[in-house]
Amino acid sequence: MSGNTAKLNAFPVFMRVDGRHVVIVGGGDEALAKARLMAQSSAEVVVVDPAPGAELISWAGENNVTVLHQAYKPALIEGATLVFAATGEEAADAAVVRDAREKHIAANAVDRPELCDFFTPALVNRAPVAVAIGTEGAGPVLAQMIRAAVDRMLSPSLGALASLAASYRDRVEDTVPRGAARRRFWKSFFNGATARGMARGDEAGAVAATEKLLATKGSEAGHVALVGAGPGAEDLLTLRAQRLLMEADVIVHDALVPEAVVAMGRRDAERIHAGKRKGCHSKTQAEINALLVELGREGMRVVRLKCGDPLVFGRAGEEMAALREAGISYEVVPGITAAFAAAADFELPLTLRGVASSMVFTTGHDLKGHALPDWAKLAVAGATIAVYMGRTTAAEVAGRLQDAGLSPDTAVAVVENASLGHRRLAHGTLADLPALAERDDMTGPVLTIIGDAVAGANFDHSEPLSAHARMPQLPALV
């Protein structure tokens, strides 16, 4: 990046408007948009137009905004802090701006940047916290796109948390020493138990956590979040998961979590590869449990990042039990499980009226042994079956389900690397499924969906499983 930073032609500031007049001249959609923006503040908003639109009148009545049904004249902006010209006519807007400047009032002409003394930003409102995005009028749509991205990053409870912080500021200054101790206090306040309490809507719990933080001068116990990374695509991560990744001191992630998802964490966060992939278990589950407990006891904010959903074949139950026993606080953040992503790739409804009204999540290993699992009866009865990690056991799955009475003609859909750009789709019937075990070229995670509902999927981008079926050996000619 060049050291010569470009100069801003419009410098961003936050102007006090509490109890002050802001006048909007115009009565159409542009005026309504500015009125809605200013109504997010405590300004006294006045709209001036001889024939304002019905939508504006209705909205103003519901939002304590004054509408003057009269033609504009310069006296109507006397004493205003800000003036907006939103008539929709260039000459009229220019006249309003000229009058405002003569009275030393900052003016904005909607969609006329050359006439503006100031520009209104795209606003992320978490009052008293606000994030304003401006482009000096060059790209309002771009500003809105950035606003949407920032809005997703910030917790809805951030404003309430900031207000609570303001109420404690004097006590913190009297109780917690300046310097590192105070910085540690506020870091724990905004990222720790207080923030989690506010996010749950538990204000009493947040206050109790703050009192405890004051008593310990900012020292706080660690916390572990068991977070679902989703099926692989980073834009399928939940907003809560993304926020926690940005706050984490340590990210403990599984082997199958893509680097693009792990990279959404803080740059300076420690990253620990936990393995848990077939054939290359770098850590046992007991070792992972012990690691989470150790990090929690060290006061770390930990994200345990798991593929899909932590509670679906994610062994979260064992980790939660270990954390509970050790007295380490934790939370669970759900993720999109692979079955849902695979179904979306095939445009496949997992339940279908009159065809399938129930669903089973299982692994291919559940069909090992002599006894059929109870859910095999559900498959025969029409349930949709999602088989996780079932490529190498595909022949066994097919055989055992047919033994249970499921028709060999039952439709089957297979997805490798669900949700990702390099995903591969295959389809066929239960009789074709054994061919999947021969697919050594499928090295990514594979999910198989079995059931009558699969017949209605979109197979336009899918290849037939039968194309990979092993050809029978022909007897040698003598």
Coordinates of C-alpha atoms in Angstrom, one line a residue:
M1 CA 0.0 0.0 0.0
S2 CA 1.3 3.5 -0.9
G3 CA 2.4 5.7 2.0
N4 CA 0.7 8.7 0.2
T5 CA -2.8 8.4 1.6
A6 CA -5.5 10.0 -0.6
K7 CA -7.0 13.2 0.9
L8 CA -10.6 13.3 1.9
N9 CA -12.6 16.2 0.4
A10 CA -15.3 15.7 3.0
F11 CA -14.1 15.1 6.6
P12 CA -16.4 12.9 8.7
V13 CA -17.7 14.4 12.0
F14 CA -20.6 13.6 14.4
M15 CA -22.8 16.7 14.8
R16 CA -24.9 17.3 17.9
V17 CA -28.6 17.5 16.9
D18 CA -30.4 16.8 20.2
G19 CA -33.3 19.2 20.5
R20 CA -32.2 21.2 17.3
H21 CA -34.2 21.7 14.1
V22 CA -33.4 19.9 10.9
V23 CA -35.5 21.1 8.0
I24 CA -36.3 19.0 4.9
V25 CA -37.7 20.9 1.9
G26 CA -39.7 18.6 -0.3
G27 CA -42.6 16.1 -0.1
G28 CA -41.7 13.1 -2.2
D29 CA -39.7 9.9 -1.9
E30 CA -36.3 11.7 -1.5
A31 CA -37.7 13.8 1.3
L32 CA -39.2 10.7 3.0
A33 CA -35.8 8.9 2.8
K34 CA -34.0 11.8 4.5
A35 CA -36.7 12.1 7.1
R36 CA -36.3 8.5 7.9
L37 CA -32.6 8.9 8.2
M38 CA -32.8 11.9 10.5
A39 CA -35.6 10.3 12.6
Q40 CA -32.9 7.9 13.9
S41 CA -31.5 10.9 15.8
S42 CA -33.0 13.1 18.5
A43 CA -33.3 16.1 16.2
E44 CA -36.6 17.9 15.8
V45 CA -37.4 17.1 12.1
V46 CA -39.6 19.5 10.1
V47 CA -40.7 18.7 6.5
V48 CA -41.9 21.6 4.3
D49 CA -44.0 21.0 1.2
P50 CA -47.3 22.4 -0.1
A51 CA -48.5 18.9 -1.2
P52 CA -46.5 16.2 0.6
G53 CA -47.1 12.6 -0.4
A54 CA -49.6 10.4 1.4
E55 CA -46.8 7.9 2.5
L56 CA -44.7 10.8 4.0
I57 CA -47.7 12.2 5.9
S58 CA -48.6 8.8 7.3
W59 CA -45.0 8.0 8.3
A60 CA -44.5 11.5 9.9
G61 CA -47.6 11.0 12.0
E62 CA -46.3 7.8 13.4
N63 CA -42.8 9.2 14.1
N64 CA -43.3 12.6 15.7
V65 CA -42.2 14.5 12.6
T66 CA -43.7 17.9 11.8
V67 CA -45.1 18.5 8.3
L68 CA -45.8 22.0 7.2
H69 CA -48.3 22.0 4.3
Q70 CA -47.0 25.2 2.7
A71 CA -44.7 26.5 0.0
Y72 CA -41.1 27.0 0.9
K73 CA -39.8 30.4 1.9
P74 CA -36.4 31.3 3.4
A75 CA -37.9 32.2 6.8
L76 CA -38.8 28.5 7.4
I77 CA -35.2 27.4 7.7
E78 CA -34.3 30.2 10.2
G79 CA -32.4 28.7 13.2
A80 CA -32.0 25.2 11.6
T81 CA -28.9 23.2 12.2
L82 CA -29.1 21.3 8.9
V83 CA -31.2 21.8 5.8
F84 CA -32.0 19.2 3.1
A85 CA -33.2 20.3 -0.3
A86 CA -35.3 17.4 -1.7
T87 CA -37.8 19.0 -4.0
G88 CA -36.7 16.9 -7.1
E89 CA -36.2 20.1 -9.1
E90 CA -32.6 21.4 -9.6
A91 CA -33.5 25.1 -9.6
A92 CA -35.6 24.8 -6.5
D93 CA -33.0 22.8 -4.7
A94 CA -30.3 25.3 -5.6
A95 CA -32.4 28.1 -4.2
V96 CA -32.8 26.3 -0.9
V97 CA -29.1 25.7 -0.7
R98 CA -28.3 29.3 -1.5
D99 CA -30.7 30.5 1.2
A100 CA -29.2 28.2 3.8
R101 CA -25.6 29.3 3.0
E102 CA -26.7 33.0 3.4
K103 CA -27.9 32.0 6.9
H104 CA -24.7 30.1 7.6
I105 CA -26.5 26.7 7.7
A106 CA -25.0 23.6 6.2
A107 CA -27.1 22.3 3.4
N108 CA -27.5 19.0 1.4
A109 CA -29.2 18.8 -2.0
V110 CA -30.3 15.2 -2.5
D111 CA -28.6 13.5 -5.4
R112 CA -26.8 16.8 -6.3
P113 CA -23.3 16.4 -4.8
E114 CA -22.0 19.6 -6.5
L115 CA -24.5 21.6 -4.3
C116 CA -23.8 19.8 -1.0
D117 CA -22.0 21.3 2.0
F118 CA -22.2 17.9 3.7
F119 CA -23.1 14.3 2.7
T120 CA -25.3 12.0 4.6
P121 CA -23.6 8.6 5.3
A122 CA -25.0 5.1 5.2
L123 CA -25.6 4.6 8.9
V124 CA -25.2 1.5 11.1
N125 CA -27.2 2.5 14.2
R126 CA -26.4 0.9 17.5
A127 CA -27.1 4.0 19.5
P128 CA -25.2 5.4 21.2
V129 CA -22.7 3.6 18.9
A130 CA -22.9 4.6 15.3
V131 CA -20.9 3.7 12.2
A132 CA -21.1 6.1 9.3
I133 CA -20.0 5.2 5.8
G134 CA -19.5 7.9 3.2
T135 CA -18.3 8.1 -0.4
E136 CA -18.6 11.9 -0.9
G137 CA -21.6 11.3 -3.0
A138 CA -19.6 9.2 -5.5
G139 CA -21.2 5.8 -4.8
P140 CA -24.3 5.7 -2.6
V141 CA -24.9 2.1 -3.6
L142 CA -21.4 1.2 -2.6
A143 CA -21.9 2.9 0.8
Q144 CA -25.0 0.8 1.4
M145 CA -23.2 -2.4 0.5
I146 CA -20.5 -1.6 3.0
R147 CA -23.1 -0.6 5.6
A148 CA -24.8 -4.0 5.2
A149 CA -21.4 -5.8 5.7
V150 CA -20.6 -3.8 8.9
D151 CA -24.2 -4.2 10.2
R152 CA -23.7 -8.0 10.0
M153 CA -20.5 -7.8 12.0
L154 CA -22.0 -5.8 15.0
S155 CA -24.1 -7.5 17.6
P156 CA -27.7 -6.1 17.9
S157 CA -27.0 -5.7 21.6
L158 CA -24.0 -3.4 21.1
G159 CA -25.9 -0.2 21.8
A160 CA -27.2 -1.5 25.1
L161 CA -23.8 -2.8 26.1
A162 CA -22.3 0.7 25.3
S163 CA -24.9 2.4 27.5
L164 CA -24.1 0.0 30.3
A165 CA -20.4 0.8 29.9
A166 CA -21.2 4.5 30.2
S167 CA -23.1 3.9 33.5
Y168 CA -20.0 2.2 34.9
R169 CA -17.3 4.6 33.7
D170 CA -17.0 6.6 36.9
R171 CA -16.8 3.5 39.1
V172 CA -14.2 2.0 36.8
E173 CA -12.0 5.1 37.0
D174 CA -12.3 5.0 40.8
T175 CA -11.7 1.3 41.1
V176 CA -9.4 0.0 38.4
P177 CA -5.9 1.4 38.0
R178 CA -5.1 3.3 34.8
G179 CA -3.0 1.6 32.1
A180 CA -2.9 -2.1 31.4
A181 CA -5.4 -3.0 34.1
R182 CA -8.1 -0.7 32.9
R183 CA -7.6 -1.7 29.3
R184 CA -7.9 -5.3 30.4
F185 CA -11.1 -4.4 32.2
W186 CA -12.8 -2.8 29.2
K187 CA -11.6 -5.6 26.9
S188 CA -13.2 -8.2 29.1
F189 CA -16.3 -6.0 29.5
F190 CA -16.9 -5.7 25.8
N191 CA -15.9 -9.3 24.9
G192 CA -16.7 -11.4 28.0
A193 CA -19.5 -12.4 30.2
T194 CA -21.1 -8.9 30.3
A195 CA -21.4 -8.8 26.6
R196 CA -22.7 -12.4 26.4
G197 CA -25.3 -11.5 29.0
M198 CA -26.5 -8.5 27.0
A199 CA -26.6 -10.6 23.8
R200 CA -29.0 -13.0 25.6
G201 CA -31.2 -10.1 26.8
D202 CA -30.1 -10.9 30.4
E203 CA -29.4 -7.4 31.7
A204 CA -29.3 -8.6 35.3
G205 CA -26.8 -11.2 34.4
A206 CA -24.7 -8.6 32.5
V207 CA -24.7 -6.3 35.6
A208 CA -23.7 -9.2 37.8
A209 CA -20.8 -10.1 35.5
T210 CA -19.7 -6.5 35.5
E211 CA -19.7 -6.3 39.3
K212 CA -17.6 -9.5 39.4
L213 CA -15.2 -8.0 36.8
L214 CA -14.8 -4.9 39.0
A215 CA -14.0 -7.0 42.0
T216 CA -11.3 -8.8 40.1
K217 CA -9.9 -5.6 38.5
G218 CA -10.7 -6.9 35.0
S219 CA -9.5 -10.5 35.4
E220 CA -12.0 -12.9 33.9
A221 CA -12.3 -16.7 33.5
G222 CA -12.0 -18.2 30.0
H223 CA -14.9 -19.0 27.8
V224 CA -15.3 -21.6 25.1
A225 CA -17.7 -21.3 22.1
L226 CA -18.5 -24.6 20.2
V227 CA -19.1 -23.1 16.8
G228 CA -20.5 -24.7 13.7
A229 CA -18.4 -23.8 10.6
G230 CA -21.2 -24.9 8.3
P231 CA -20.6 -27.2 5.3
G232 CA -17.6 -25.4 3.9
A233 CA -18.6 -22.2 2.1
E234 CA -17.4 -19.2 4.2
D235 CA -20.5 -17.1 3.4
L236 CA -22.7 -19.8 5.0
L237 CA -21.2 -19.0 8.4
T238 CA -23.7 -17.5 10.8
L239 CA -23.3 -13.9 11.9
R240 CA -22.8 -14.9 15.5
A241 CA -20.1 -17.4 14.5
Q242 CA -18.3 -14.7 12.6
R243 CA -18.4 -12.3 15.5
L244 CA -17.0 -14.9 17.9
L245 CA -14.2 -15.7 15.5
M246 CA -13.2 -12.0 15.5
E247 CA -13.1 -12.0 19.3
A248 CA -11.3 -15.3 19.9
D249 CA -7.8 -15.5 21.4
V250 CA -7.5 -19.1 20.2
I251 CA -9.2 -21.1 17.4
V252 CA -9.2 -24.8 17.7
H253 CA -10.4 -26.2 14.4
D254 CA -11.1 -29.5 12.7
A255 CA -9.1 -30.7 9.7
L256 CA -12.1 -30.4 7.3
V257 CA -12.8 -26.7 8.2
P258 CA -11.6 -24.8 5.1
E259 CA -8.8 -22.3 5.6
A260 CA -11.1 -19.5 4.2
V261 CA -13.4 -20.0 7.2
V262 CA -10.5 -20.2 9.8
A263 CA -9.1 -17.0 8.2
M264 CA -12.2 -15.1 9.2
G265 CA -10.9 -15.1 12.8
R266 CA -8.7 -12.4 14.3
R267 CA -5.3 -12.3 12.6
D268 CA -3.4 -12.5 15.9
A269 CA -5.5 -15.4 17.2
E270 CA -3.6 -18.6 17.9
R271 CA -4.7 -21.4 15.6
I272 CA -4.6 -25.0 16.8
H273 CA -5.2 -27.9 14.3
A274 CA -7.3 -30.5 16.1
G275 CA -7.3 -33.0 13.2
K276 CA -10.3 -35.4 13.6
R277 CA -10.3 -36.6 10.0
K278 CA -10.5 -40.2 9.0
G279 CA -7.1 -41.7 8.7
C280 CA -5.2 -38.7 10.2
H281 CA -6.4 -38.1 13.8
S282 CA -3.8 -35.7 15.0
K283 CA -5.5 -35.4 18.4
T284 CA -7.7 -37.8 20.3
Q285 CA -11.1 -36.6 21.6
A286 CA -9.7 -36.8 25.1
E287 CA -6.8 -34.6 24.2
I288 CA -9.1 -32.1 22.6
N289 CA -11.3 -32.1 25.7
A290 CA -8.2 -31.5 27.9
L291 CA -7.0 -28.7 25.6
L292 CA -10.3 -26.8 25.8
V293 CA -10.3 -27.1 29.6
E294 CA -6.7 -25.9 29.8
L295 CA -7.3 -22.9 27.5
G296 CA -10.4 -22.0 29.5
R297 CA -8.5 -22.1 32.8
E298 CA -5.9 -19.8 31.3
G299 CA -8.6 -17.2 30.7
M300 CA -8.7 -17.5 27.0
R301 CA -11.6 -16.8 24.7
V302 CA -11.7 -20.0 22.6
V303 CA -13.6 -20.9 19.5
R304 CA -13.9 -24.6 18.9
L305 CA -14.6 -24.6 15.2
K306 CA -16.4 -27.7 13.9
C307 CA -17.6 -28.7 10.5
G308 CA -21.4 -28.4 9.9
D309 CA -23.3 -28.2 13.2
P310 CA -21.5 -29.0 16.5
L311 CA -24.4 -31.1 17.7
V312 CA -24.7 -33.3 14.6
F313 CA -21.9 -35.9 14.6
G314 CA -19.6 -33.2 16.1
R315 CA -18.9 -34.9 19.4
A316 CA -19.9 -31.6 21.1
G317 CA -21.6 -33.6 23.9
E318 CA -18.2 -35.0 25.1
E319 CA -16.6 -31.5 25.0
M320 CA -19.5 -29.9 26.8
A321 CA -19.4 -32.6 29.5
A322 CA -15.6 -31.9 30.0
L323 CA -16.2 -28.2 30.2
R324 CA -19.1 -28.5 32.7
E325 CA -17.0 -30.8 34.9
A326 CA -14.1 -28.3 34.9
G327 CA -16.4 -25.3 35.6
I328 CA -15.5 -23.6 32.3
S329 CA -18.3 -21.4 30.8
Y330 CA -19.3 -22.3 27.2
E331 CA -21.9 -21.7 24.6
V332 CA -23.0 -23.5 21.4
V333 CA -23.4 -21.8 18.1
P334 CA -25.3 -23.8 15.5
G335 CA -24.1 -24.2 11.9
I336 CA -25.6 -25.4 8.7
T337 CA -25.2 -29.2 8.7
A338 CA -24.0 -30.9 5.5
A339 CA -27.4 -32.6 4.8
F340 CA -29.0 -29.2 4.3
A341 CA -26.2 -28.0 2.0
A342 CA -26.3 -31.2 0.0
A343 CA -30.0 -30.9 -0.4
A344 CA -29.7 -27.3 -1.6
D345 CA -27.0 -28.3 -4.1
F346 CA -29.6 -30.7 -5.6
E347 CA -32.6 -28.3 -5.2
L348 CA -34.0 -31.2 -3.2
P349 CA -36.8 -30.8 -0.6
L350 CA -35.9 -33.2 2.2
T351 CA -39.5 -33.4 3.2
L352 CA -42.2 -33.5 0.6
R353 CA -45.9 -33.5 1.1
G354 CA -47.4 -36.9 0.5
V355 CA -44.0 -38.5 -0.1
A356 CA -41.7 -37.9 2.9
S357 CA -42.7 -36.3 6.3
S358 CA -39.7 -37.4 8.4
M359 CA -35.9 -37.4 8.2
V360 CA -33.0 -39.4 9.6
F361 CA -29.4 -38.2 10.0
T362 CA -27.0 -41.1 10.3
T363 CA -23.5 -42.3 9.4
G364 CA -22.5 -45.3 7.3
H365 CA -21.0 -46.9 10.4
D366 CA -24.4 -47.2 12.0
L367 CA -25.2 -50.1 9.7
K368 CA -22.3 -52.2 10.8
G369 CA -22.9 -55.2 13.0
H370 CA -25.6 -57.8 12.9
A371 CA -28.7 -55.9 14.1
L372 CA -30.4 -53.4 11.9
P373 CA -30.9 -49.9 13.5
D374 CA -34.4 -48.9 14.4
W375 CA -34.4 -46.1 11.8
A376 CA -34.1 -48.7 9.0
K377 CA -37.9 -49.2 9.4
L378 CA -38.4 -45.4 8.9
A379 CA -36.5 -45.7 5.6
V380 CA -38.9 -48.4 4.4
A381 CA -41.8 -46.2 5.6
G382 CA -40.7 -43.3 3.4
A383 CA -38.4 -41.2 5.5
T384 CA -35.5 -39.3 3.8
I385 CA -32.2 -40.7 5.0
A386 CA -29.0 -38.6 5.1
V387 CA -25.9 -40.7 5.4
Y388 CA -22.8 -38.8 6.6
M389 CA -19.3 -40.1 5.9
G390 CA -20.7 -43.1 4.0
R391 CA -18.5 -43.5 0.8
T392 CA -16.5 -46.5 1.9
T393 CA -19.5 -48.2 3.5
A394 CA -21.8 -47.5 0.5
A395 CA -22.2 -51.2 -0.5
E396 CA -23.0 -52.2 3.1
V397 CA -25.5 -49.4 3.4
A398 CA -27.2 -50.4 0.2
G399 CA -27.3 -54.1 1.1
R400 CA -28.5 -53.6 4.6
L401 CA -31.3 -51.2 3.6
Q402 CA -32.5 -53.6 0.9
D403 CA -32.4 -56.4 3.5
A404 CA -34.7 -54.2 5.6
G405 CA -37.2 -54.0 2.8
L406 CA -36.3 -50.8 1.0
S407 CA -36.7 -51.1 -2.8
P408 CA -33.5 -51.2 -4.9
D409 CA -35.2 -48.6 -7.2
T410 CA -35.3 -46.0 -4.3
A411 CA -33.7 -42.7 -5.5
V412 CA -30.2 -41.7 -4.3
A413 CA -28.3 -38.4 -4.4
V414 CA -24.6 -38.1 -3.6
V415 CA -22.7 -34.8 -3.0
E416 CA -19.0 -34.4 -2.5
N417 CA -17.8 -31.1 -0.9
A418 CA -21.4 -29.8 -0.4
S419 CA -21.8 -26.0 -0.8
L420 CA -18.3 -25.5 -2.3
G421 CA -17.6 -24.3 -5.8
H422 CA -15.8 -27.6 -6.6
R423 CA -18.6 -29.8 -5.4
R424 CA -19.6 -32.9 -7.4
L425 CA -23.0 -34.4 -7.7
A426 CA -24.0 -37.9 -8.6
H427 CA -27.4 -39.7 -8.6
G428 CA -28.9 -43.1 -9.1
T429 CA -30.8 -45.7 -7.2
L430 CA -30.1 -47.8 -4.1
A431 CA -28.9 -50.6 -6.4
D432 CA -26.3 -48.2 -7.9
L433 CA -25.0 -47.1 -4.5
P434 CA -22.2 -49.8 -4.2
A435 CA -20.5 -48.0 -7.1
L436 CA -19.8 -45.1 -4.7
A437 CA -17.3 -47.3 -2.7
E438 CA -15.2 -47.6 -5.9
R439 CA -14.9 -43.9 -6.3
D440 CA -11.3 -43.3 -5.2
D441 CA -11.4 -40.0 -7.0
M442 CA -13.8 -38.7 -4.3
T443 CA -11.5 -37.5 -1.6
G444 CA -13.6 -34.8 0.0
P445 CA -16.5 -35.3 2.5
V446 CA -19.3 -37.2 0.9
L447 CA -23.0 -37.1 1.9
T448 CA -25.6 -39.5 0.5
I449 CA -29.4 -38.8 0.6
I450 CA -31.7 -41.7 0.1
G451 CA -35.5 -41.7 -0.3
D452 CA -38.4 -41.2 -2.6
A453 CA -38.2 -37.4 -2.2
V454 CA -34.9 -37.5 -4.0
A455 CA -36.7 -38.4 -7.3
G456 CA -37.8 -34.8 -7.5
A457 CA -34.3 -33.3 -7.3
N458 CA -32.6 -31.4 -10.1
F459 CA -30.1 -33.7 -11.8
D460 CA -29.0 -31.3 -14.6
H461 CA -25.5 -30.9 -13.1
S462 CA -25.2 -34.4 -11.8
E463 CA -23.6 -37.6 -13.2
P464 CA -25.1 -41.0 -12.9
L465 CA -23.6 -43.4 -10.3
S466 CA -24.1 -46.3 -12.8
A467 CA -21.4 -44.8 -15.0
H468 CA -18.9 -45.8 -12.4
A469 CA -20.2 -49.2 -11.6
R470 CA -17.6 -51.9 -12.0
M471 CA -18.1 -54.0 -15.1
P472 CA -18.5 -57.8 -14.5
Q473 CA -15.6 -60.0 -15.4
L474 CA -16.1 -61.9 -18.6
P475 CA -14.9 -65.5 -18.9
A476 CA -11.7 -65.9 -20.8
L477 CA -12.0 -67.1 -24.4
V478 CA -10.3 -70.4 -25.0

